[in-house]
Short mmCIF file of C-alpha atoms in Angstrom, two decimals:
data_model
loop_
_atom_site.label_atom_id
_atom_site.label_comp_id
_atom_site.label_asym_id
_atom_site.label_seq_id
_atom_site.Cartn_x
_atom_site.Cartn_y
_atom_site.Cartn_z
CA MET L 1 -12.73 25.78 -89.36
CA LYS L 2 -10.57 22.77 -88.68
CA LYS L 3 -8.27 24.84 -86.48
CA ILE L 4 -11.26 26.20 -84.59
CA ILE L 5 -12.62 22.67 -84.01
CA MET L 6 -9.21 21.45 -82.81
CA ALA L 7 -8.91 24.44 -80.49
CA ALA L 8 -12.36 23.73 -79.15
CA GLY L 9 -11.37 20.09 -78.58
CA GLU L 10 -8.23 21.12 -76.71
CA ASN L 11 -10.19 23.55 -74.56
CA SER L 12 -12.68 20.79 -73.70
CA GLN L 13 -9.86 18.49 -72.62
CA THR L 14 -8.33 21.29 -70.58
CA ILE L 15 -11.66 22.03 -68.91
CA LEU L 16 -12.28 18.34 -68.23
CA LEU L 17 -8.83 17.95 -66.77
CA GLY L 18 -9.38 21.00 -64.61
CA ILE L 19 -12.68 19.62 -63.36
CA LEU L 20 -11.01 16.31 -62.49
CA VAL L 21 -8.25 18.15 -60.60
CA ILE L 22 -10.85 20.16 -58.68
CA ILE L 23 -12.77 16.98 -57.81
CA CYS L 24 -9.56 15.34 -56.60
CA ILE L 25 -8.73 18.36 -54.47
CA ILE L 26 -12.23 18.32 -52.96
CA ILE L 27 -11.92 14.58 -52.18
CA VAL L 28 -8.52 15.08 -50.57
CA LEU L 29 -9.78 18.02 -48.51
CA ASN L 30 -12.81 16.00 -47.38
CA MET L 31 -10.54 13.14 -46.39
CA ILE L 32 -8.27 15.48 -44.46
CA SER L 33 -11.29 17.03 -42.76
CA PHE L 34 -12.73 13.57 -41.96
CA PHE L 35 -9.54 12.26 -40.39
CA TYR L 36 -8.89 15.52 -38.55
CA LYS L 37 -12.36 15.40 -36.99
CA LYS L 38 -11.87 11.73 -36.23
CA TYR L 39 -8.57 12.45 -34.53
CA LYS L 40 -9.94 15.46 -32.70
CA ASN L 41 -13.02 13.62 -31.44
CA SER L 42 -11.03 10.58 -30.41
CA HIS L 43 -8.64 12.36 -28.07
CA PHE L 44 -8.62 10.86 -24.59
CA ASN L 45 -9.06 13.18 -21.70
CA LYS L 46 -5.80 12.67 -19.83
CA ASN L 47 -7.46 13.45 -16.51
CA ASP L 48 -9.87 10.53 -16.99
CA LEU L 49 -6.97 8.11 -16.96
CA THR L 50 -4.32 9.46 -14.62
CA ASN L 51 -5.72 8.37 -11.27
CA GLN L 52 -7.50 5.21 -12.36
CA ILE L 53 -5.00 3.42 -14.55
CA PHE L 54 -1.38 4.25 -13.99
CA ASP L 55 1.06 6.77 -12.65
CA GLU L 56 1.77 9.69 -14.93
CA ASP L 57 5.47 9.18 -14.37
CA GLN L 58 5.31 5.52 -15.43
CA SER L 59 7.82 5.44 -18.29
CA GLN L 60 6.31 2.57 -20.25
CA LEU L 61 2.60 2.11 -20.85
CA TYR L 62 0.89 -0.73 -22.65
CA VAL L 63 -2.70 -0.23 -23.78
CA LEU L 64 -4.89 -3.08 -24.98
CA VAL L 65 -8.23 -2.35 -26.65
CA ARG L 66 -10.53 -3.47 -29.45
CA THR L 67 -12.65 -0.97 -31.40
CA LYS L 68 -15.29 -1.26 -34.10
CA ASP L 69 -13.00 0.14 -36.76
CA PHE L 70 -9.73 -1.56 -35.81
CA LYS L 71 -8.52 -4.92 -34.71
CA VAL L 72 -6.71 -5.32 -31.43
CA LEU L 73 -4.28 -2.51 -30.80
CA PHE L 74 -1.21 -3.32 -28.74
CA ILE L 75 0.56 -0.05 -28.09
CA SER L 76 3.78 0.56 -26.21
CA SER L 77 4.65 4.19 -25.67
CA ARG L 78 5.20 6.98 -23.21
CA PHE L 79 2.14 8.49 -21.58
CA GLN L 80 2.18 11.65 -23.65
CA GLU L 81 2.25 9.62 -26.89
CA VAL L 82 -0.63 7.23 -26.23
CA PHE L 83 -2.58 6.56 -29.43
CA HIS L 84 -5.86 8.45 -29.61
CA ILE L 85 -8.93 6.24 -29.89
CA ALA L 86 -12.55 7.31 -29.67
CA LYS L 87 -13.52 6.36 -26.15
CA GLU L 88 -17.19 5.82 -27.00
CA ARG L 89 -16.15 2.96 -29.31
CA ILE L 90 -14.04 1.02 -26.82
CA VAL L 91 -15.38 -2.31 -25.59
CA VAL L 92 -13.95 -4.92 -23.25
CA ASP L 93 -12.10 -7.72 -24.99
CA VAL L 94 -10.65 -10.14 -22.47
CA GLN L 95 -9.91 -12.61 -25.26
CA VAL L 96 -6.87 -10.49 -26.06
CA LEU L 97 -5.33 -11.45 -22.73
CA LYS L 98 -6.00 -15.15 -23.40
CA GLU L 99 -3.53 -15.07 -26.28
CA MET L 100 -0.78 -13.63 -24.08
CA VAL L 101 -0.83 -15.73 -20.88
CA GLU L 102 -0.93 -19.36 -19.78
CA GLU L 103 -4.36 -21.00 -19.60
CA SER L 104 -4.26 -21.30 -15.80
CA VAL L 105 -3.47 -17.59 -15.45
CA TYR L 106 -6.31 -16.69 -17.79
CA ARG L 107 -8.79 -18.83 -15.83
CA ASP L 108 -7.73 -17.18 -12.57
CA PHE L 109 -8.06 -13.74 -14.18
CA MET L 110 -11.54 -14.49 -15.53
CA LYS L 111 -12.71 -15.79 -12.15
CA LYS L 112 -11.69 -12.54 -10.45
CA TYR L 113 -12.75 -10.32 -13.37
CA GLN L 114 -16.28 -11.78 -13.48
CA SER L 115 -16.75 -11.12 -9.75
CA TRP L 116 -15.62 -7.49 -10.16
CA ASN L 117 -18.35 -4.96 -9.31
CA GLN L 118 -17.15 -2.46 -11.98
CA GLU L 119 -17.49 0.44 -9.58
CA ASN L 120 -13.76 0.83 -9.08
CA SER L 121 -10.67 -0.04 -11.09
CA PHE L 122 -9.68 -3.70 -11.20
CA LYS L 123 -6.01 -4.71 -10.89
CA TYR L 124 -4.36 -8.04 -11.65
CA SER L 125 -0.70 -9.13 -11.79
CA PHE L 126 0.29 -11.63 -14.46
CA LYS L 127 3.21 -13.02 -16.44
CA MET L 128 3.23 -13.24 -20.24
CA LYS L 129 3.89 -16.48 -22.06
CA ASP L 130 7.58 -17.22 -22.58
CA VAL L 131 8.58 -13.83 -21.14
CA ASP L 132 10.23 -13.55 -17.74
CA GLN L 133 8.46 -10.29 -16.91
CA TRP L 134 5.57 -9.44 -14.65
CA PHE L 135 2.87 -6.92 -15.48
CA VAL L 136 0.12 -5.19 -13.53
CA LEU L 137 -3.10 -5.10 -15.51
CA THR L 138 -5.75 -2.48 -14.77
CA VAL L 139 -9.27 -2.60 -16.15
CA SER L 140 -10.70 0.85 -15.64
CA ALA L 141 -14.42 1.65 -15.50
CA ILE L 142 -14.88 5.23 -16.64
CA GLU L 143 -18.07 7.27 -17.08
CA ASN L 144 -20.27 4.98 -15.01
CA GLY L 145 -19.09 1.83 -16.70
CA LYS L 146 -20.00 2.87 -20.26
CA TYR L 147 -16.64 1.69 -21.50
CA HIS L 148 -13.46 0.10 -20.27
CA LEU L 149 -9.79 0.49 -20.96
CA PHE L 150 -7.18 -2.18 -20.42
CA ALA L 151 -3.78 -0.90 -19.40
CA PHE L 152 -0.81 -2.70 -17.96
CA TYR L 153 2.72 -1.78 -17.03
CA ASP L 154 5.85 -3.76 -16.40
CA HIS L 155 6.68 -4.13 -12.70
CA SER L 156 9.13 -6.98 -13.19
CA GLU L 157 11.93 -5.00 -11.56
CA ASP L 158 10.04 -4.80 -8.25
CA VAL L 159 9.00 -8.44 -8.47
CA LEU L 160 12.52 -9.56 -9.32
CA LYS L 161 13.90 -7.71 -6.28
CA GLU L 162 11.44 -9.50 -4.00
CA LYS L 163 12.01 -12.87 -5.63
CA ASP L 164 15.78 -12.43 -5.61
CA TYR L 165 15.65 -11.54 -1.92
CA LEU L 166 13.84 -14.79 -1.12
CA LYS L 167 16.03 -16.83 -3.46
CA LYS L 168 19.12 -15.47 -1.72
CA LEU L 169 17.70 -16.48 1.65
CA ILE L 170 16.91 -19.96 0.33
CA GLU L 171 20.43 -20.25 -1.03
CA LEU L 172 21.89 -19.15 2.31
CA SER L 173 19.59 -21.53 4.20
CA LYS L 174 20.80 -24.45 2.10
CA LYS L 175 24.39 -23.55 2.95
CA GLU L 176 23.41 -23.32 6.61
CA VAL L 177 21.92 -26.83 6.48
CA ILE L 178 25.34 -28.09 5.37
CA ARG L 179 27.33 -25.85 7.73
CA THR L 180 25.36 -26.86 10.84
CA ALA L 181 25.23 -30.58 10.07
CA GLY L 182 27.30 -31.37 13.17
CA ASN L 183 24.90 -29.65 15.58
CA GLU L 184 21.46 -31.27 15.80
CA ARG L 185 19.61 -28.28 17.30
CA LEU L 186 21.15 -25.75 14.92
CA ASN L 187 20.62 -28.05 11.96
CA ARG L 188 16.94 -28.43 12.86
CA LEU L 189 16.63 -24.63 12.83
CA SER L 190 18.47 -24.41 9.49
CA HIS L 191 15.93 -26.79 7.98
CA TYR L 192 13.15 -24.70 9.52
CA TYR L 193 14.39 -21.53 7.80
CA LEU L 194 14.88 -23.36 4.50
CA ASP L 195 11.30 -24.65 4.61
CA ARG L 196 9.98 -21.26 5.73
CA TYR L 197 11.62 -19.24 2.96
CA SER L 198 10.84 -21.84 0.29
CA ASN L 199 7.19 -21.70 1.28
CA ASP L 200 7.27 -17.88 1.31
CA LEU L 201 8.56 -17.86 -2.28
CA HIS L 202 5.91 -20.36 -3.35
CA LEU L 203 3.14 -18.27 -1.79
CA PHE L 204 4.45 -15.01 -3.24
CA LYS L 205 5.06 -16.33 -6.76
CA ASP L 206 2.56 -19.12 -7.33
CA VAL L 207 -0.34 -18.38 -4.98
CA PHE L 208 -0.35 -14.59 -4.60
CA ASN L 209 0.79 -13.96 -8.18
CA CYS L 210 3.53 -11.60 -6.97
CA ASP L 211 0.91 -9.10 -5.81
CA LEU L 212 0.51 -8.87 -2.04
CA ILE L 213 -1.60 -5.70 -2.09
CA SER L 214 -4.34 -7.46 -4.04
CA GLN L 215 -4.51 -10.14 -1.36
CA PHE L 216 -5.18 -7.53 1.32
CA LYS L 217 -7.66 -5.83 -1.00
CA HIS L 218 -9.52 -9.11 -1.44
CA PHE L 219 -10.13 -9.49 2.30
CA GLN L 220 -11.31 -5.90 2.54
CA ASP L 221 -13.63 -6.38 -0.44
CA ILE L 222 -15.32 -9.41 1.16
CA GLY L 223 -15.82 -7.47 4.40
CA VAL L 224 -13.54 -9.22 6.89
CA LEU L 225 -10.81 -6.57 7.10
CA GLU L 226 -10.70 -2.79 7.17
CA ILE L 227 -7.62 -1.08 5.77
CA ILE L 228 -7.14 2.58 6.65
CA THR L 229 -4.77 5.14 5.21
CA CYS L 230 -1.98 7.23 6.76
CA GLY L 231 -0.07 10.44 6.13
CA ALA L 232 1.81 10.15 2.84
CA THR L 233 5.25 9.71 4.45
CA HIS L 234 4.29 9.59 8.13
CA GLY L 235 4.88 13.30 8.64
CA TYR L 236 4.26 14.42 12.23
CA PHE L 237 1.21 16.72 12.14
CA PRO L 238 1.67 18.50 15.54
CA ILE L 239 4.85 20.15 14.19
CA LEU L 240 4.10 20.33 10.47
CA TYR L 241 0.88 22.29 11.04
CA VAL L 242 2.97 25.52 11.32
CA ASN L 243 2.24 25.50 7.58
CA GLU L 244 -1.14 23.80 7.37
CA LYS L 245 -0.78 23.17 3.63
CA THR L 246 1.96 20.63 4.36
CA VAL L 247 -0.47 18.71 6.59
CA LYS L 248 -3.07 18.95 3.82
CA ALA L 249 -0.58 17.50 1.33
CA GLN L 250 0.29 14.61 3.65
CA ILE L 251 -3.41 13.74 3.95
CA ALA L 252 -4.20 14.30 0.27
CA VAL L 253 -1.42 12.06 -1.04
CA GLY L 254 -2.20 9.41 1.58
CA VAL L 255 -5.83 9.28 0.45
CA GLN L 256 -4.96 9.37 -3.27
CA THR L 257 -2.48 6.52 -2.90
CA TYR L 258 -4.98 4.45 -0.94
CA LYS L 259 -7.68 4.92 -3.59
CA ARG L 260 -5.25 4.00 -6.36
CA TYR L 261 -4.46 0.61 -4.84
CA PHE L 262 -7.68 -0.31 -3.05
CA GLY L 263 -10.21 1.25 -5.40
CA ARG L 264 -12.28 2.94 -2.71
CA GLN L 265 -12.36 5.88 -0.32
CA PRO L 266 -10.68 5.21 3.05
CA ARG L 267 -12.91 5.88 6.01
CA GLY L 268 -10.17 6.14 8.63
CA ILE L 269 -6.60 7.33 8.94
CA TRP L 270 -3.69 6.35 11.17
CA LEU L 271 -2.42 9.69 12.41
CA PRO L 272 1.39 9.45 12.15
CA GLU L 273 2.74 8.74 15.65
CA CYS L 274 -0.91 9.14 16.81
CA GLY L 275 -0.13 12.86 16.59
CA TYR L 276 -3.39 14.80 16.86
CA VAL L 277 -3.90 18.53 16.35
CA PRO L 278 -7.36 20.08 15.81
CA GLU L 279 -5.99 22.16 12.91
CA ALA L 280 -5.87 18.98 10.80
CA ASP L 281 -9.58 18.19 11.17
CA LYS L 282 -10.77 20.41 8.32
CA TYR L 283 -8.38 18.71 5.89
CA LEU L 284 -9.37 15.26 7.13
CA LYS L 285 -12.99 16.18 6.40
CA GLU L 286 -12.06 17.68 3.02
CA PHE L 287 -10.60 14.37 1.89
CA GLY L 288 -13.42 12.24 3.24
CA ILE L 289 -11.80 10.88 6.40
CA GLU L 290 -14.42 9.93 8.98
CA TYR L 291 -12.30 8.82 11.94
CA VAL L 292 -8.81 8.91 13.46
CA ILE L 293 -6.99 6.92 16.15
CA THR L 294 -5.40 8.88 18.98
CA GLU L 295 -3.32 8.10 22.04
CA SER L 296 -5.27 7.39 25.24
CA HIS L 297 -4.87 10.86 26.79
CA GLY L 298 -6.01 12.46 23.52
CA ILE L 299 -9.45 11.20 24.57
CA LEU L 300 -9.09 11.28 28.36
CA TYR L 301 -8.09 14.98 28.36
CA ALA L 302 -10.67 15.98 25.74
CA ASP L 303 -12.94 18.97 26.36
CA PRO L 304 -15.49 18.29 27.75
CA THR L 305 -14.33 15.11 29.48
CA PRO L 306 -15.71 12.05 27.66
CA VAL L 307 -18.32 10.16 29.69
CA TYR L 308 -16.95 6.73 28.75
CA GLY L 309 -13.25 7.49 28.53
CA THR L 310 -11.49 5.52 25.78
CA PHE L 311 -14.24 2.86 25.73
CA ALA L 312 -16.36 4.84 23.27
CA PRO L 313 -15.35 7.23 20.50
CA ILE L 314 -15.91 10.99 20.59
CA VAL L 315 -16.51 13.33 17.67
CA SER L 316 -14.76 16.68 17.28
CA PRO L 317 -16.64 19.93 16.56
CA GLU L 318 -15.38 19.60 12.95
CA GLY L 319 -17.11 16.21 12.69
CA VAL L 320 -14.10 13.86 12.87
CA VAL L 321 -14.63 10.78 15.07
CA ALA L 322 -11.70 9.89 17.36
CA PHE L 323 -10.98 6.49 18.91
CA GLY L 324 -8.54 6.26 21.81
CA ARG L 325 -5.95 3.55 22.38
CA ASP L 326 -6.87 1.20 25.24
CA ILE L 327 -4.26 1.44 28.02
CA GLU L 328 -4.50 -2.05 29.50
CA SER L 329 -4.38 -4.10 26.29
CA SER L 330 -1.58 -1.91 24.93
CA ARG L 331 0.54 -2.42 28.04
CA GLN L 332 0.19 -6.21 27.82
CA VAL L 333 1.76 -6.23 24.36
CA TRP L 334 4.00 -3.16 24.33
CA SER L 335 5.49 -3.05 27.82
CA SER L 336 9.26 -3.50 27.85
CA ILE L 337 9.00 -4.92 31.38
CA ASN L 338 6.16 -7.45 31.22
CA GLY L 339 4.90 -7.29 27.62
CA TYR L 340 4.39 -10.54 25.73
CA PRO L 341 7.25 -10.03 23.20
CA GLY L 342 9.82 -10.23 26.03
CA ASP L 343 9.03 -13.88 26.78
CA PHE L 344 12.31 -15.79 27.23
CA ASN L 345 11.21 -18.48 24.74
CA TYR L 346 10.83 -16.00 21.89
CA ARG L 347 13.45 -15.45 19.22
CA GLU L 348 16.25 -12.99 20.00
CA PHE L 349 16.12 -10.24 17.38
CA TYR L 350 19.69 -8.99 17.74
CA ARG L 351 21.52 -12.33 17.31
CA ASP L 352 21.70 -12.75 13.53
CA ILE L 353 24.22 -14.65 11.39
CA GLY L 354 24.59 -11.49 9.29
CA TYR L 355 26.72 -10.18 12.16
CA GLU L 356 28.10 -13.43 13.57
CA ALA L 357 29.06 -15.63 10.61
CA ASP L 358 32.50 -15.57 8.99
CA TYR L 359 32.73 -12.45 6.81
CA ASP L 360 33.77 -14.12 3.56
CA TYR L 361 31.02 -16.70 4.01
CA ILE L 362 28.25 -14.18 4.67
CA LYS L 363 29.43 -11.39 2.33
CA PRO L 364 27.24 -12.42 -0.68
CA TYR L 365 24.15 -12.13 1.54
CA ILE L 366 24.67 -8.77 3.26
CA ALA L 367 24.65 -5.20 1.90
CA HIS L 368 26.25 -4.63 -1.49
CA ASN L 369 28.81 -2.30 0.06
CA GLY L 370 29.94 -5.05 2.43
CA VAL L 371 28.24 -3.71 5.56
CA ARG L 372 26.87 -6.45 7.80
CA VAL L 373 23.08 -6.43 8.09
CA HIS L 374 20.33 -8.69 9.40
CA THR L 375 19.67 -11.71 7.19
CA GLY L 376 16.65 -13.02 9.11
CA ILE L 377 18.38 -16.24 10.11
CA LYS L 378 18.61 -16.15 13.90
CA TYR L 379 19.44 -19.16 16.06
CA TYR L 380 18.96 -17.90 19.62
CA ARG L 381 16.07 -17.17 21.97
CA ILE L 382 15.86 -14.26 24.42
CA THR L 383 16.71 -16.70 27.25
CA GLY L 384 16.94 -13.97 29.91
CA LYS L 385 18.60 -10.67 30.73
CA THR L 386 22.02 -12.06 30.01
CA GLU L 387 24.52 -12.18 27.17
CA GLN L 388 24.46 -15.98 27.31
CA LYS L 389 21.73 -17.12 24.96
CA ASP L 390 20.27 -20.59 24.47
CA TYR L 391 19.23 -21.95 21.08
CA TYR L 392 15.79 -21.01 19.80
CA ASP L 393 13.10 -23.70 19.91
CA VAL L 394 10.16 -23.16 17.56
CA GLN L 395 7.76 -25.33 19.55
CA TRP L 396 8.60 -23.65 22.86
CA ALA L 397 7.91 -20.28 21.23
CA LYS L 398 4.54 -21.48 19.91
CA ASP L 399 3.62 -22.78 23.35
CA SER L 400 4.30 -19.34 24.84
CA ALA L 401 2.29 -17.59 22.12
CA GLU L 402 -0.69 -19.88 22.68
CA LYS L 403 -0.61 -19.35 26.43
CA GLN L 404 -0.37 -15.57 26.04
CA ALA L 405 -3.22 -15.48 23.49
CA GLY L 406 -5.38 -17.22 26.08
CA HIS L 407 -4.29 -14.74 28.74
CA PHE L 408 -5.10 -11.76 26.48
CA LEU L 409 -8.55 -13.21 25.73
CA ASP L 410 -9.29 -13.77 29.42
CA CYS L 411 -8.23 -10.22 30.27
CA ARG L 412 -10.47 -8.68 27.58
CA THR L 413 -13.39 -10.83 28.72
CA LYS L 414 -13.04 -9.62 32.32
CA GLN L 415 -12.46 -6.02 31.20
CA ILE L 416 -15.64 -5.97 29.13
CA ALA L 417 -17.66 -7.74 31.84
CA ASN L 418 -16.73 -4.91 34.24
CA LEU L 419 -17.42 -2.12 31.75
CA ALA L 420 -20.64 -3.24 30.07
CA PRO L 421 -23.00 -2.64 33.06
CA CYS L 422 -21.79 0.96 33.31
CA MET L 423 -22.52 1.88 29.69
CA ASP L 424 -25.68 2.28 27.61
CA LYS L 425 -23.94 0.76 24.57
CA PRO L 426 -21.28 -1.92 24.18
CA PRO L 427 -17.76 -0.70 25.04
CA ILE L 428 -15.12 -0.81 22.34
CA ILE L 429 -11.56 -1.87 23.21
CA LEU L 430 -9.24 -0.43 20.58
CA CYS L 431 -5.88 -2.21 20.35
CA PRO L 432 -3.57 -0.46 17.86
CA TYR L 433 0.02 -1.64 17.34
CA ASP L 434 2.75 -1.00 14.79
CA ALA L 435 2.54 -3.60 12.02
CA GLU L 436 6.32 -3.97 12.17
CA LEU L 437 5.98 -5.38 15.68
CA TYR L 438 4.39 -8.52 14.25
CA GLY L 439 6.96 -10.73 12.57
CA HIS L 440 9.82 -8.22 12.67
CA TRP L 441 10.57 -7.28 16.29
CA TRP L 442 8.22 -9.93 17.66
CA TYR L 443 8.83 -12.87 15.36
CA GLU L 444 6.02 -14.91 16.87
CA GLY L 445 3.54 -12.01 16.75
CA PRO L 446 1.61 -13.21 13.66
CA TYR L 447 1.21 -16.66 15.22
CA TRP L 448 -0.05 -15.04 18.44
CA LEU L 449 -2.65 -13.11 16.41
CA TYR L 450 -3.67 -16.28 14.58
CA ILE L 451 -4.23 -18.19 17.83
CA LEU L 452 -6.04 -15.21 19.41
CA PHE L 453 -8.48 -14.93 16.50
CA LYS L 454 -9.12 -18.67 16.58
CA LYS L 455 -9.85 -18.54 20.32
CA ILE L 456 -12.21 -15.58 19.89
CA TYR L 457 -14.06 -17.50 17.17
CA TYR L 458 -14.25 -20.91 18.86
CA ASP L 459 -14.14 -20.19 22.60
CA ASP L 460 -16.91 -18.74 24.73
CA CYS L 461 -16.37 -15.01 25.21
CA ASN L 462 -18.58 -11.99 25.80
CA PHE L 463 -17.43 -9.89 22.84
CA LYS L 464 -17.03 -9.86 19.06
CA LEU L 465 -14.39 -8.40 16.79
CA ILE L 466 -15.43 -5.18 15.09
CA THR L 467 -13.81 -2.47 12.98
CA PRO L 468 -14.06 1.25 13.84
CA SER L 469 -16.26 1.88 10.79
CA GLU L 470 -18.65 -0.88 11.81
CA TYR L 471 -18.86 0.55 15.34
CA ILE L 472 -19.65 4.04 13.99
CA ASP L 473 -22.35 2.64 11.71
CA LYS L 474 -23.88 0.52 14.46
CA TYR L 475 -23.72 3.15 17.23
CA PRO L 476 -23.94 6.56 15.52
CA GLU L 477 -24.80 8.56 18.66
CA ILE L 478 -21.39 9.91 19.71
CA GLN L 479 -20.45 12.50 22.33
CA VAL L 480 -19.09 15.78 20.93
CA ALA L 481 -15.73 16.74 22.48
CA SER L 482 -12.45 18.26 21.31
CA PRO L 483 -9.58 15.73 21.53
CA CYS L 484 -6.43 16.89 23.30
CA ARG L 485 -3.24 17.62 21.36
CA SER L 486 -1.27 14.43 21.84
CA SER L 487 0.95 11.67 20.44
CA TRP L 488 2.05 8.21 21.50
CA GLY L 489 5.68 9.31 21.84
CA ALA L 490 7.52 9.26 25.16
CA ASN L 491 5.56 11.29 27.76
CA GLY L 492 2.68 11.69 25.35
CA TYR L 493 3.48 14.84 23.41
CA SER L 494 6.19 16.00 20.95
CA GLU L 495 9.51 15.84 22.78
CA VAL L 496 10.69 12.81 20.75
CA TRP L 497 10.44 14.88 17.55
CA LEU L 498 11.36 18.26 19.01
CA ASN L 499 14.33 18.37 21.39
CA HIS L 500 17.89 19.69 21.57
CA SER L 501 19.18 16.88 19.32
CA ASN L 502 16.89 17.59 16.36
CA ASP L 503 15.29 21.03 16.76
CA TYR L 504 17.56 22.51 14.07
CA VAL L 505 15.77 20.40 11.43
CA HIS L 506 12.37 22.04 11.74
CA LYS L 507 13.28 25.50 10.54
CA HIS L 508 14.52 23.96 7.29
CA LEU L 509 11.40 21.81 6.91
CA HIS L 510 9.14 24.80 7.49
CA VAL L 511 11.07 26.95 4.97
CA ALA L 512 10.95 24.11 2.42
CA GLY L 513 7.19 23.76 2.96
CA ASP L 514 6.65 27.49 2.45
CA ARG L 515 8.79 27.42 -0.68
CA MET L 516 6.85 24.49 -2.10
CA CYS L 517 3.59 26.37 -1.61
CA GLU L 518 5.06 29.41 -3.39
CA LEU L 519 6.15 27.27 -6.35
CA ALA L 520 2.75 25.61 -6.61
CA ASN L 521 1.04 29.02 -6.66
CA LEU L 522 3.53 30.46 -9.17
CA TYR L 523 3.04 27.62 -11.66
CA PRO L 524 -0.56 26.40 -11.31
CA ASP L 525 -0.81 25.25 -14.95
CA SER L 526 2.66 23.79 -15.41
CA LYS L 527 3.18 21.08 -18.02
CA GLY L 528 5.92 18.84 -19.32
CA TRP L 529 9.32 19.01 -17.65
CA GLN L 530 8.25 21.94 -15.50
CA LYS L 531 5.46 19.85 -13.99
CA LYS L 532 7.83 16.92 -13.52
CA ALA L 533 10.28 19.17 -11.69
CA LEU L 534 7.56 20.51 -9.40
CA ASN L 535 6.33 16.98 -8.67
CA GLN L 536 9.87 15.96 -7.80
CA CYS L 537 10.13 18.92 -5.42
CA ALA L 538 6.92 17.78 -3.73
CA ARG L 539 8.19 14.20 -3.45
CA GLU L 540 11.47 15.29 -1.89
CA LEU L 541 9.65 17.50 0.62
CA LEU L 542 7.26 14.71 1.61
CA LEU L 543 10.18 12.32 2.10
CA ALA L 544 12.06 14.85 4.22
CA GLN L 545 8.98 15.27 6.45
CA SER L 546 8.95 11.62 7.56
CA SER L 547 8.84 11.48 11.36
CA ASP L 548 11.49 8.75 11.59
CA TRP L 549 14.32 11.07 10.46
CA LEU L 550 14.00 12.98 13.73
CA PHE L 551 14.99 10.14 16.05
CA ILE L 552 17.13 7.68 14.08
#
């Protein structure tokens, strides 16, 4: 009996132990199931983030969030390895940033963050405490503002390049102040450049927070500036359209890039080289482009002939509005014979100390391979059509710019006074110029613009400044006509980009475009390295399509 009781006791212990093991297994399985579901449900949709927060190819990503279940998470990883957090539990926590930056930076961030409309992504450049690195912070509103995600990436390399460039110029300017001490006029110019570059660095670093794009975005957001997009790499549509998909890609990437940096849809596009072809209209419409800018004869030779010439826009049968460049105002600025930039008091572009100073002296400030290049320090004015150049005088140049701004204003006033009685709506004078003209080729160009805008604001004149979008909204009744194939190249068509010196290039560009389309169709769902390789192919093709390669 005793043996039976002992056996029964052992069996009970065995059964109890077995029950405990089973309970433990059930608990473990439930925990595994709980965490699996939690992980599965918390997976971010990669497509939600790609276009709004950062580039997929950005090697380092920093994500900053606070959730109900966790404290602040500060994650540094590659895109594919971003920690998975349930998006419905993410809330904004700007206090996290306060711990990482100086108080003045945080106050500036909060001022701009609180005025953010939360309809588009918000970007802000900042520098961490005690770390000599700059970051771009993005606050992304996803799913109609239900939650936010902070993300920021290091762009210190770009910032350092820009800062180093200015610091080098300041260093060179200081040397020039010493070198030119024996020449009063040159020394005065050396001091001018030193002050100019020192102020540029201060503005870039301390005022603009090393983020120039945001400054332009600010003026667009408050409604005093309209920024339009362009073809991705300035590919020339009238030749590229042999394969229309390459034109589509130029437009698509141009629009995507614009939206990434300005947080809105562009309404207009600068057609590369003002090159218009009707085959591009359907892709412009597909990507939400409302208007284009064409060369004058693109409007004047439209079918049917526009009633008001270039002084009112037309709309193509596809629904794309086209504005034409005004001939008279363009000639006053662009003409190589009597255009404003040729004034003898203006700075001579081609006389630069990068080419004229002693080689050993200038070597640290030119190209790394020792090739002489422009430094931006130029001591001579145009003077005349002669090799003998006089020293540049800043005040003389300003005097010329002010006089010419007044002349331009008077000419537009008379032009509009003559046109207005002949039209049933106010004429528009469209004055498009290359941005590089202002400050680069025409050093005094930005000052000329500044004086012109002041005169328009303060002086009596019969017109107001307006953007193309504002004109369309205010005067929506537009004549339907098909713009003429055109460009603003020499003689108005395509001979600059298609002639005996460069025609061999196009067969290769067309073959490469066809091949890129084939690859995209062969691998529509590519991932990982395959997708990276395809993206690199697309980048190389877009770069090769740039219109500048064909005439430099």
